[in-house]
XYZ file of C-alpha atoms in Angstrom:
699
model
C 48.364 -54.632 58.682
C 50.952 -53.577 56.029
C 50.443 -50.127 54.527
C 49.968 -51.652 51.065
C 46.951 -53.810 52.255
C 45.427 -50.830 54.059
C 45.422 -48.634 50.910
C 44.010 -51.481 48.824
C 41.162 -51.954 51.357
C 40.270 -48.177 51.162
C 40.119 -48.404 47.388
C 37.653 -51.344 47.569
C 35.565 -49.478 50.198
C 35.455 -46.354 47.921
C 34.381 -48.403 44.922
C 31.564 -50.067 46.912
C 30.480 -46.612 48.236
C 30.409 -45.185 44.733
C 28.402 -48.101 43.278
C 25.951 -47.795 46.225
C 25.487 -44.077 45.626
C 24.967 -44.534 41.938
C 22.274 -47.186 42.575
C 20.507 -44.976 45.167
C 20.654 -42.003 42.789
C 19.212 -43.917 39.892
C 16.362 -45.296 42.110
C 15.547 -41.808 43.248
C 15.554 -40.596 39.625
C 13.350 -43.414 38.387
C 10.799 -43.081 41.208
C 10.645 -39.364 41.725
C 11.826 -37.529 38.609
C 11.650 -39.672 35.450
C 8.151 -39.644 33.959
C 9.542 -41.562 30.962
C 10.209 -44.683 33.009
C 7.040 -44.082 34.978
C 5.213 -44.522 31.702
C 6.864 -47.894 31.165
C 6.310 -48.911 34.750
C 2.590 -48.051 34.561
C 2.106 -49.813 31.273
C -0.603 -52.009 32.686
C -2.662 -48.902 33.479
C -1.930 -47.059 30.226
C -3.310 -47.721 26.779
C -0.866 -46.750 23.991
C -2.923 -46.283 20.823
C -1.289 -45.988 17.397
C -2.721 -43.259 15.130
C -2.191 -44.347 11.530
C -1.700 -41.453 9.041
C -3.416 -41.072 5.695
C -1.177 -42.188 2.898
C -0.452 -39.625 0.136
C -3.069 -39.322 -2.612
C -2.016 -39.946 -6.161
C -3.374 -37.717 -9.001
C -3.140 -38.141 -12.805
C -1.831 -35.514 -15.209
C -5.247 -33.638 -15.074
C -5.391 -33.631 -11.250
C -7.933 -36.491 -11.083
C -7.448 -38.563 -7.933
C -6.791 -42.153 -9.036
C -5.677 -43.483 -5.658
C -7.122 -42.031 -2.454
C -8.183 -43.017 1.095
C -11.233 -44.093 3.004
C -11.630 -45.012 6.672
C -11.870 -48.511 8.099
C -11.262 -50.123 11.511
C -9.033 -52.907 12.831
C -9.881 -55.040 15.808
C -6.703 -55.059 17.942
C -5.863 -56.918 21.071
C -3.273 -57.130 23.919
C -3.132 -60.923 24.617
C -2.045 -60.419 28.228
C -5.334 -58.642 29.004
C -7.776 -61.161 27.538
C -7.990 -63.568 30.466
C -11.544 -64.361 31.577
C -13.380 -62.832 28.601
C -16.327 -64.598 26.979
C -14.533 -66.000 23.983
C -17.622 -67.773 22.650
C -19.573 -64.479 22.407
C -16.667 -62.815 20.688
C -16.316 -65.688 18.271
C -20.009 -65.494 17.454
C -19.659 -61.811 16.662
C -16.689 -62.484 14.376
C -18.151 -65.616 12.753
C -15.199 -67.748 13.772
C -14.730 -70.765 16.030
C -12.774 -71.004 19.278
C -9.989 -72.948 17.559
C -9.468 -70.010 15.175
C -9.565 -67.630 18.080
C -6.840 -69.532 19.902
C -4.703 -69.824 16.753
C -4.812 -66.038 16.173
C -3.863 -65.283 19.733
C -0.929 -67.723 19.589
C 0.254 -66.172 16.297
C 0.077 -62.663 17.776
C 2.044 -63.700 20.858
C 4.647 -65.269 18.539
C 4.934 -62.114 16.461
C 4.569 -59.312 18.983
C 4.966 -60.843 22.426
C 2.443 -61.203 25.268
C 1.961 -57.568 26.212
C 2.146 -55.732 22.868
C -0.934 -54.795 20.899
C -1.533 -56.653 17.617
C -4.209 -56.794 14.893
C -6.711 -59.580 15.544
C -9.099 -58.791 12.661
C -8.067 -56.246 10.059
C -10.205 -53.953 7.909
C -13.609 -54.676 9.384
C -16.700 -54.387 7.240
C -19.291 -51.796 8.182
C -21.634 -54.439 9.570
C -18.850 -56.092 11.605
C -17.724 -52.805 13.000
C -21.250 -51.908 14.130
C -21.637 -55.278 15.940
C -18.301 -55.003 17.638
C -18.655 -51.306 18.566
C -21.784 -52.073 20.604
C -20.138 -54.904 22.525
C -16.454 -54.092 22.682
C -16.683 -53.083 26.361
C -17.328 -56.694 27.238
C -14.045 -57.962 25.999
C -11.062 -56.631 27.938
C -7.863 -56.320 25.927
C -9.725 -55.729 22.663
C -10.277 -52.313 21.075
C -11.073 -50.748 17.669
C -8.503 -48.710 15.842
C -9.172 -46.370 12.959
C -7.150 -46.970 9.827
C -6.918 -45.304 6.452
C -7.644 -47.721 3.610
C -6.693 -47.258 -0.102
C -9.471 -46.898 -2.709
C -9.232 -46.739 -6.474
C -12.034 -44.564 -8.005
C -11.277 -45.521 -11.593
C -10.459 -49.227 -10.955
C -7.542 -49.086 -13.371
C -3.673 -49.202 -13.432
C -3.425 -51.967 -10.810
C 0.141 -52.914 -11.766
C 1.175 -49.266 -11.880
C -0.285 -48.095 -8.575
C 0.471 -51.309 -6.650
C -1.000 -52.258 -3.286
C -0.226 -52.078 0.447
C -0.224 -54.984 2.827
C 0.514 -55.638 6.503
C 4.275 -55.983 7.202
C 5.652 -59.440 8.086
C 8.793 -60.430 9.988
C 10.968 -60.722 6.855
C 9.926 -57.224 5.889
C 10.787 -55.899 9.346
C 14.161 -57.491 9.175
C 14.902 -55.903 5.798
C 13.714 -52.504 7.035
C 14.754 -52.792 10.704
C 15.987 -49.156 10.959
C 12.935 -47.522 9.342
C 10.585 -47.579 12.313
C 8.101 -50.211 11.109
C 6.336 -52.481 13.613
C 3.847 -55.330 13.430
C 0.429 -54.012 12.409
C 1.863 -51.426 10.054
C 1.017 -51.472 6.331
C 3.544 -50.805 3.620
C 3.601 -50.622 -0.178
C 4.524 -53.949 -1.772
C 4.338 -53.305 -5.522
C 4.079 -50.481 -8.003
C 4.254 -46.828 -6.997
C 3.125 -47.785 -3.487
C 6.384 -49.599 -3.059
C 8.809 -47.395 -5.041
C 7.623 -44.200 -3.284
C 6.831 -45.769 0.082
C 8.779 -43.248 2.148
C 7.005 -40.401 0.371
C 3.524 -41.834 0.652
C 3.588 -43.471 4.081
C 3.633 -40.403 6.371
C 4.462 -40.725 10.069
C 2.542 -42.698 12.690
C 1.188 -40.887 15.748
C 0.677 -42.132 19.301
C -1.935 -41.277 21.946
C -1.599 -42.470 25.511
C -4.676 -43.010 27.701
C -5.093 -43.831 31.390
C -7.269 -46.854 32.238
C -8.921 -47.923 35.395
C -8.870 -51.427 36.932
C -11.566 -52.509 34.433
C -9.535 -51.250 31.447
C -11.960 -48.350 30.896
C -10.310 -45.194 29.410
C -10.251 -42.352 31.961
C -8.540 -39.688 29.890
C -5.224 -38.625 28.375
C -2.030 -39.607 30.106
C -0.073 -36.603 31.456
C -2.380 -34.292 29.530
C -0.993 -35.625 26.228
C 2.602 -34.692 27.035
C 3.934 -37.856 25.403
C 1.404 -38.001 22.515
C 2.635 -37.465 18.983
C 0.498 -36.395 16.033
C 0.160 -38.439 12.877
C 1.637 -36.776 9.744
C -0.102 -37.623 6.430
C 1.988 -38.839 3.490
C 2.735 -36.493 0.574
C 0.519 -36.345 -2.467
C 2.004 -37.156 -5.872
C 1.111 -36.006 -9.428
C 1.674 -38.411 -12.292
C 2.152 -37.936 -16.013
C -0.307 -40.804 -16.466
C -3.663 -40.025 -18.199
C -6.380 -42.094 -16.544
C -8.720 -41.870 -19.514
C -6.031 -43.123 -21.879
C -5.260 -45.868 -19.369
C -8.949 -46.860 -19.270
C -9.132 -47.137 -23.010
C -5.954 -49.205 -23.152
C -7.205 -51.666 -20.585
C -10.545 -51.945 -22.415
C -8.809 -52.655 -25.748
C -6.662 -55.317 -24.103
C -9.588 -57.192 -22.502
C -9.184 -60.979 -22.992
C -5.723 -60.510 -24.377
C -2.218 -60.920 -23.077
C 0.335 -58.185 -23.594
C 0.994 -54.545 -22.839
C 0.675 -50.966 -24.037
C 3.197 -48.229 -23.058
C 2.816 -44.552 -24.151
C 5.344 -41.893 -23.342
C 5.445 -38.096 -23.828
C 8.745 -37.841 -25.800
C 9.199 -34.243 -24.705
C 9.434 -35.125 -21.013
C 9.751 -38.909 -20.600
C 6.522 -38.899 -18.697
C 4.577 -42.160 -19.003
C 1.057 -41.455 -20.315
C -0.246 -45.011 -19.880
C 1.169 -48.403 -18.886
C -1.303 -51.183 -19.540
C -0.531 -54.761 -18.605
C -3.012 -57.443 -19.648
C -4.664 -59.300 -18.177
C -5.255 -56.892 -15.356
C -7.406 -56.867 -12.258
C -9.544 -54.375 -10.269
C -7.063 -52.928 -7.658
C -10.018 -52.525 -5.217
C -9.953 -56.345 -4.851
C -6.771 -55.965 -2.787
C -8.342 -53.843 -0.126
C -10.947 -54.582 2.487
C -11.744 -57.650 4.479
C -11.599 -60.076 1.523
C -8.131 -59.045 0.378
C -6.422 -62.229 1.553
C -8.740 -64.418 -0.473
C -8.220 -62.244 -3.554
C -4.436 -62.382 -3.066
C -4.678 -66.176 -3.182
C -6.873 -66.101 -6.291
C -4.618 -63.777 -8.180
C -1.408 -65.647 -7.190
C -2.853 -68.908 -8.546
C -4.287 -67.539 -11.791
C -2.533 -69.011 -14.820
C -2.774 -65.667 -16.631
C -0.304 -64.154 -14.156
C -2.184 -60.843 -13.593
C 0.418 -59.713 -11.046
C 3.116 -59.575 -13.725
C 3.588 -56.060 -15.125
C 4.354 -57.115 -18.657
C 5.389 -53.550 -19.610
C 8.704 -53.921 -17.813
C 8.724 -57.382 -16.297
C 8.449 -59.536 -19.468
C 11.198 -59.758 -22.180
C 10.225 -60.134 -25.788
C 11.987 -60.506 -29.120
C 11.012 -57.105 -30.623
C 10.645 -58.356 -34.199
C 10.710 -55.901 -37.099
C 10.424 -52.843 -34.763
C 14.170 -53.507 -34.235
C 14.828 -52.799 -37.915
C 14.683 -49.080 -37.103
C 17.842 -49.417 -35.054
C 19.559 -51.654 -37.650
C 18.735 -49.052 -40.322
C 20.051 -46.143 -38.217
C 23.351 -47.990 -37.507
C 23.725 -49.026 -41.170
C 23.274 -45.426 -42.351
C 25.709 -44.140 -39.695
C 28.398 -46.739 -40.337
C 28.143 -46.050 -44.074
C 27.509 -49.657 -45.155
C 24.359 -48.328 -46.970
C 22.740 -45.062 -48.044
C 19.152 -44.256 -48.696
C 19.449 -45.364 -52.334
C 20.982 -48.728 -51.521
C 18.884 -51.397 -53.274
C 18.067 -54.999 -52.463
C 16.152 -57.442 -54.558
C 14.004 -59.799 -52.459
C 12.836 -63.058 -54.207
C 10.840 -63.963 -51.075
C 13.685 -64.910 -48.800
C 17.206 -63.785 -47.822
C 19.875 -65.173 -50.170
C 22.970 -63.991 -48.294
C 23.468 -66.990 -45.980
C 22.341 -69.855 -48.324
C 19.628 -71.034 -45.956
C 16.634 -69.344 -47.495
C 15.995 -67.616 -44.166
C 14.565 -65.340 -43.097
C 11.551 -65.403 -45.402
C 9.901 -62.164 -46.679
C 6.235 -61.338 -46.938
C 6.714 -59.006 -49.902
C 8.810 -59.821 -52.959
C 10.311 -56.882 -54.931
C 13.061 -54.338 -55.270
C 13.550 -52.065 -52.256
C 15.494 -48.982 -51.332
C 15.772 -47.852 -47.694
C 12.468 -45.962 -47.199
C 10.440 -48.582 -49.001
C 12.219 -51.345 -47.089
C 11.135 -49.766 -43.827
C 7.594 -49.146 -45.057
C 7.126 -52.750 -46.277
C 9.330 -54.321 -43.538
C 11.473 -56.236 -45.927
C 13.459 -58.920 -44.124
C 16.022 -59.369 -46.925
C 16.941 -55.742 -46.933
C 17.708 -55.499 -43.212
C 19.425 -58.889 -43.136
C 21.712 -57.553 -45.853
C 22.343 -54.369 -43.878
C 23.120 -56.344 -40.714
C 25.436 -58.761 -42.524
C 27.351 -55.828 -44.007
C 27.749 -54.343 -40.529
C 29.231 -57.600 -39.222
C 31.626 -57.878 -42.243
C 33.198 -54.427 -42.018
C 36.973 -54.592 -42.603
C 37.673 -52.056 -39.859
C 36.649 -54.665 -37.279
C 39.079 -57.632 -36.970
C 36.277 -60.156 -36.257
C 32.552 -60.696 -36.244
C 32.806 -60.632 -32.442
C 34.280 -57.121 -32.423
C 31.772 -55.878 -35.065
C 28.935 -57.194 -32.877
C 30.400 -55.283 -29.912
C 30.516 -52.108 -31.992
C 26.804 -52.558 -32.937
C 25.950 -53.087 -29.308
C 27.454 -49.727 -28.327
C 24.709 -48.122 -30.417
C 22.003 -50.432 -29.042
C 22.980 -49.686 -25.407
C 22.847 -45.940 -25.996
C 19.222 -46.432 -27.033
C 18.467 -48.013 -23.693
C 18.442 -51.605 -24.882
C 20.089 -54.364 -22.816
C 20.031 -52.585 -19.513
C 17.509 -51.211 -17.046
C 16.223 -47.745 -17.949
C 15.598 -46.812 -14.342
C 11.813 -46.421 -14.505
C 10.270 -45.458 -11.096
C 8.683 -48.856 -10.593
C 10.104 -52.034 -9.076
C 10.856 -55.284 -10.974
C 12.132 -53.752 -14.224
C 14.014 -56.311 -16.399
C 17.221 -55.633 -18.356
C 16.430 -57.278 -21.646
C 19.280 -58.669 -23.708
C 21.493 -57.306 -26.541
C 23.617 -60.424 -27.094
C 27.423 -60.217 -27.160
C 29.923 -62.807 -28.468
C 30.008 -64.808 -25.200
C 26.227 -65.508 -25.607
C 26.998 -67.547 -28.746
C 30.105 -69.462 -27.635
C 28.223 -72.596 -26.457
C 26.231 -72.814 -29.692
C 28.848 -71.814 -32.354
C 32.240 -72.239 -30.670
C 35.006 -69.659 -30.280
C 34.703 -68.100 -33.742
C 31.528 -66.311 -34.928
C 30.398 -65.653 -38.476
C 27.831 -63.068 -39.596
C 25.266 -65.696 -40.610
C 25.328 -67.086 -37.093
C 23.704 -63.818 -35.980
C 21.508 -63.018 -38.896
C 18.207 -63.383 -36.940
C 19.182 -60.367 -34.921
C 18.682 -58.210 -38.001
C 14.943 -58.639 -37.817
C 14.687 -58.443 -34.003
C 14.599 -62.183 -33.313
C 17.399 -64.581 -32.432
C 18.712 -63.756 -28.981
C 17.634 -60.112 -28.932
C 15.170 -59.380 -26.081
C 13.650 -56.031 -25.019
C 10.978 -54.929 -22.633
C 8.027 -52.940 -23.976
C 9.063 -49.836 -21.974
C 12.453 -50.018 -23.784
C 10.774 -50.189 -27.144
C 8.453 -47.231 -26.322
C 11.553 -45.266 -25.250
C 13.317 -46.105 -28.509
C 10.294 -44.679 -30.411
C 10.615 -41.509 -28.271
C 14.353 -41.272 -29.204
C 13.562 -41.572 -32.914
C 10.876 -38.949 -32.526
C 13.312 -36.576 -30.805
C 16.127 -37.424 -33.263
C 18.605 -38.689 -30.670
C 17.669 -37.767 -27.099
C 15.348 -38.810 -24.276
C 14.479 -38.427 -20.595
C 14.312 -41.616 -18.545
C 10.624 -42.797 -18.634
C 8.896 -42.054 -15.341
C 5.395 -41.830 -13.822
C 5.766 -39.189 -11.133
C 6.031 -35.574 -12.313
C 5.979 -33.826 -8.959
C 5.567 -34.364 -5.181
C 3.552 -31.866 -3.143
C 5.675 -30.177 -0.473
C 8.892 -30.890 -2.401
C 11.071 -33.824 -3.321
C 12.586 -34.345 0.126
C 14.552 -37.456 -0.861
C 15.597 -36.285 -4.346
C 13.815 -39.167 -5.962
C 12.880 -37.230 -9.101
C 16.382 -35.997 -9.904
C 17.217 -38.863 -12.296
C 14.206 -37.940 -14.468
C 15.466 -34.344 -15.125
C 18.638 -35.484 -16.889
C 18.601 -35.280 -20.674
C 20.298 -38.352 -22.291
C 21.744 -38.417 -25.801
C 22.335 -41.472 -27.902
C 25.541 -42.186 -29.780
C 26.610 -38.794 -31.193
C 27.725 -40.450 -34.504
C 24.034 -40.795 -35.568
C 23.128 -37.669 -37.560
C 19.745 -36.023 -38.017
C 19.772 -37.117 -41.648
C 19.712 -40.753 -40.497
C 16.761 -40.091 -38.212
C 14.963 -38.271 -41.022
C 15.375 -41.218 -43.293
C 13.985 -43.654 -40.686
C 11.112 -41.276 -39.974
C 10.312 -41.137 -43.723
C 10.146 -44.920 -43.825
C 7.996 -45.074 -40.652
C 5.592 -42.480 -42.101
C 5.429 -44.738 -45.202
C 4.427 -47.723 -42.984
C 1.187 -45.823 -42.123
C 0.472 -44.218 -45.494
C 1.180 -47.076 -47.921
C 3.008 -49.788 -46.036
C 2.199 -52.595 -43.612
C -0.083 -50.524 -41.354
C -1.950 -48.508 -43.961
C -5.315 -49.658 -42.558
C -4.527 -48.034 -39.196
C -3.729 -44.540 -40.539
C -5.615 -41.476 -39.244
C -6.482 -38.939 -41.923
C -5.623 -35.782 -39.925
C -2.713 -37.132 -37.846
C 0.729 -37.877 -39.315
C 1.851 -41.053 -37.522
C 5.275 -42.590 -37.916
C 5.116 -46.326 -37.020
C 6.714 -49.766 -37.388
C 4.974 -53.065 -37.241
C 6.491 -56.283 -35.997
C 5.421 -59.943 -36.228
C 7.361 -62.259 -33.903
C 7.557 -66.033 -34.263
C 7.610 -67.914 -30.923
C 7.659 -71.472 -29.675
C 6.738 -73.417 -26.537
C 8.783 -76.519 -25.982
C 9.568 -76.703 -29.681
C 5.976 -76.290 -30.769
C 5.092 -73.282 -32.947
C 2.621 -70.870 -31.285
C 0.588 -67.962 -32.837
C 2.716 -64.978 -33.616
C 3.179 -62.064 -31.273
C 1.868 -58.807 -32.736
C 4.096 -55.737 -32.213
C 3.839 -52.018 -33.057
C 5.981 -48.995 -32.188
C 5.501 -45.436 -33.273
C 4.945 -41.797 -32.438
C 2.768 -38.829 -33.519
C 2.343 -36.269 -34.799
C 5.561 -36.260 -36.789
C 6.195 -32.518 -36.821
C 5.694 -32.029 -33.108
C 5.760 -35.488 -31.361
C 3.552 -35.631 -28.293
C 3.107 -39.338 -27.878
C 5.448 -42.301 -28.486
C 3.816 -45.724 -28.135
C 4.557 -49.448 -28.129
C 2.120 -52.314 -28.186
C 2.503 -56.134 -27.836
C -0.393 -58.541 -28.083
C 0.873 -62.020 -27.450
C -0.083 -65.035 -29.626
C -2.507 -63.083 -31.803
C -1.533 -62.235 -35.397
C 0.672 -60.031 -37.504
C 1.686 -56.654 -36.152
C -0.400 -54.796 -38.765
C -3.569 -56.700 -37.871
C -3.699 -56.278 -34.068
C -1.051 -54.094 -32.425
C -1.194 -51.318 -35.051
C -4.962 -50.701 -34.914
C -4.829 -50.739 -31.090
C -2.007 -48.202 -31.133
C -3.775 -45.885 -33.647
C -6.880 -45.849 -31.424
C -4.725 -44.931 -28.442
C -2.958 -42.166 -30.383
C -6.296 -40.693 -31.559
C -7.740 -40.760 -28.040
C -4.757 -38.889 -26.624
C -4.294 -36.269 -29.350
C -8.022 -35.718 -30.129
C -9.550 -36.608 -26.734
C -11.991 -39.111 -28.313
C -12.441 -41.780 -30.960
C -14.164 -39.978 -33.828
C -16.425 -41.192 -36.617
C -18.524 -44.363 -37.066
C -15.725 -46.327 -38.685
C -13.192 -45.645 -35.927
C -15.773 -46.338 -33.179
C -16.588 -49.611 -34.837
C -12.823 -50.471 -34.806
C -12.774 -49.694 -31.033
C -15.656 -52.091 -30.465
C -14.171 -54.744 -32.665
C -10.781 -54.792 -30.940
C -12.317 -54.635 -27.483
C -14.303 -57.789 -28.258
C -11.492 -59.747 -29.872
C -10.144 -62.583 -27.770
C -6.461 -63.650 -27.986
C -5.435 -65.994 -25.212
C -2.324 -68.092 -25.782
C -3.017 -71.811 -26.267
C -0.657 -72.712 -23.398
C -2.545 -70.325 -21.139
C -5.897 -71.772 -22.160
C -4.690 -75.256 -21.227
C -3.425 -74.047 -17.845
C -6.847 -72.365 -17.148
C -8.725 -75.547 -18.142
C -6.496 -77.672 -15.916
C -6.952 -75.267 -12.977
C -10.748 -75.241 -13.422
C -10.810 -79.026 -13.637
C -8.849 -79.438 -10.387
C -11.065 -76.889 -8.741
C -14.166 -78.805 -9.739
C -12.704 -82.105 -8.414
C -11.969 -80.471 -5.043
C -15.486 -79.033 -4.872
C -16.999 -82.451 -5.647
C -14.790 -84.105 -3.040
C -15.830 -81.557 -0.418
C -19.529 -82.038 -1.295
C -19.133 -85.835 -1.072
C -17.501 -85.529 2.319
C -20.293 -83.295 3.599
C -22.901 -85.860 2.458
C -21.031 -88.697 4.185
C -20.788 -86.703 7.411
C -24.510 -85.916 7.271
C -25.354 -89.604 6.614
C -23.212 -90.649 9.624
C -24.963 -88.117 11.795
C -28.429 -89.267 10.628
C -27.478 -92.952 11.187
C -26.339 -92.080 14.734
C -29.650 -90.286 15.446
C -31.659 -93.207 14.114
C -29.795 -95.666 16.361
C -30.625 -93.569 19.420
C -34.381 -93.460 18.530
C -34.798 -96.983 17.183
C -36.827 -98.274 20.162
C -38.977 -95.162 20.419
C -42.553 -95.166 19.064
C -42.699 -92.699 16.228
C -45.129 -89.839 16.780
C -47.787 -89.210 14.133
C -46.777 -86.619 11.608
C -48.618 -83.326 11.460
C -49.527 -82.219 7.952
C -48.757 -78.529 7.511
C -48.709 -76.434 4.371
C -45.223 -75.874 3.011
C -43.660 -72.612 4.209
C -42.688 -70.129 1.611
C -38.924 -70.157 1.262
C -37.019 -66.955 1.429
C -34.207 -66.943 -1.153
C -30.797 -67.035 0.541
C -28.257 -64.653 -0.994
C -25.319 -66.567 -2.494
C -21.832 -65.396 -3.436
C -20.973 -65.046 -7.054
C -18.421 -67.820 -7.427
C -17.388 -66.461 -10.856
C -16.066 -63.365 -9.136
C -13.305 -65.317 -7.512
C -11.740 -66.264 -10.818
C -8.516 -64.356 -10.089
C -10.633 -61.245 -9.460
C -10.076 -60.359 -13.124
C -12.351 -57.823 -14.761
C -14.804 -59.479 -17.149
C -15.687 -57.933 -20.477
C -19.202 -56.922 -19.380
C -18.086 -55.410 -16.075
C -14.966 -53.709 -17.524
C -16.834 -52.159 -20.457
C -19.560 -50.942 -18.082
C -16.883 -49.162 -15.943
C -15.103 -47.709 -18.955
C -18.347 -46.328 -20.336
C -18.871 -44.207 -17.197
């Protein structure tokens, strides 16, 4: 054999020898030394039980727990171990049929595989747990797992706190590197979602040895491979739960929002979105049904209207127009406008004015004169230092953006909207390449294309209160154990608006806003011992070209000398700002600053506005349509049940037609025991009714 072939043969032999030795070595390691792989190999004899941690508790500004935990149990199963069990007995215990049993097992196999544990029945009721606990030994593959469940002692702030829900495959894909697995729960909305990694904690695992009948014999390897569950971190909010309760009560049977901020810190004192729902409805064994009810409610209770709905801000926007006008020098405080009842500057007779007269700056703010601020805005757009209306609009927008309008503020909640401060391009389609001031005049009174969120308006009130600075509005003040992920850093940065705006301009606007409460549009909402600065707004709106009732707006702060609360209120399709939003805001201010509503007159106002009903006509129609369809479906189901019963009776009669009927025995009628029935009204979107809501708030 040539020398070359001999050396190549030795190389091949050496390679085979090395591969053989590696395989032998690995087999020895797996069988004699590696307990880790031994655990996997003995999986059929070992029960791996997940220990779910308690999620972090959430406290309000006075250390009252507004979101905490209670214990519940899940029924879990390993599909591969269920062969031969008495499925009929198990179905009877769970009040399901065998078809449902098979469907659930198939779904779990599809999600988790054949040998992984999955949740068969989540969040068992106390009665269900008791029944299963006595009989669980009969059903191999099934076991009961303790789980921490969220509870809401005050039943408020549903849209703020959010809810948790079992993770689904799309969620696992989005968070594939974060350690989630089927059966875990995660925050889906509100603070539960935004601060998920703070609140969730860390899962633990316990490994148990089982005998050939799946009975637990003890810990595997003395717990060497067990891991302890670590509870999530507690959080402290700026939110005042008593103020939140009052806000939700006042907004009963209304659509809109209330946002209050501490202007000194940016901490959100309350965030009300109406209509709301009891957050406890989205926990427990009926949560899936309540999810469905809420998702199909025409009132859209899931929508957090404080930051998820955009509104034309109406006359509250005049505060910004006035500040810019004073800063740009197109007016001073003595600048005078005569209002004959409408704006004369564009030849259209629009916008109209509620008050005729002669106004200077402070009086124009106090009486919300449309002609005055239309004149100011037109002057801003006509300044000679800007070559076009388009560039003048861009200059105005610089001021607006510095106040937080037209972009997300960065609130620590998901689903915040940007709003809109329109630029030239937003008008191209309607007016062509060249703009004129009168094309934009509706912006002067906060209508036209201007859109803000209520959180932006409340923040603007805080800026005016502070004369030019703010902290980004936020709910979480502190996290116990430290801010590990630096999530609170953005809320410690002090922001300043456009530096060209001087304190004298803010003073002038504050003087006008104080006039609003003392002799202007909101004089009926003043509080004798609190100096409030406010601005009302009445916003026209349309649905498919049809005029709807006006939106009622209010923005303000108090007390003027040392502002501690800035507030914004929107009540959709109700009335003028002075007649609805302003009284609600004044009650909220009094509650926060004085800790109660004082005096017979003010308490009567609280009752009056709690009982007022303002539901938009479009929403009323949608509710009526939903209820009508629901009734039709119920009648169809009832008819089908009657037909089925008649067919069954006819079949029985045919079988017995040739039989001699037995004489009937006359017996006295048995006393019927009333059967408890479910309250079907409760399923109406799980919304809190007036009676139930007021009862809770009175506690």
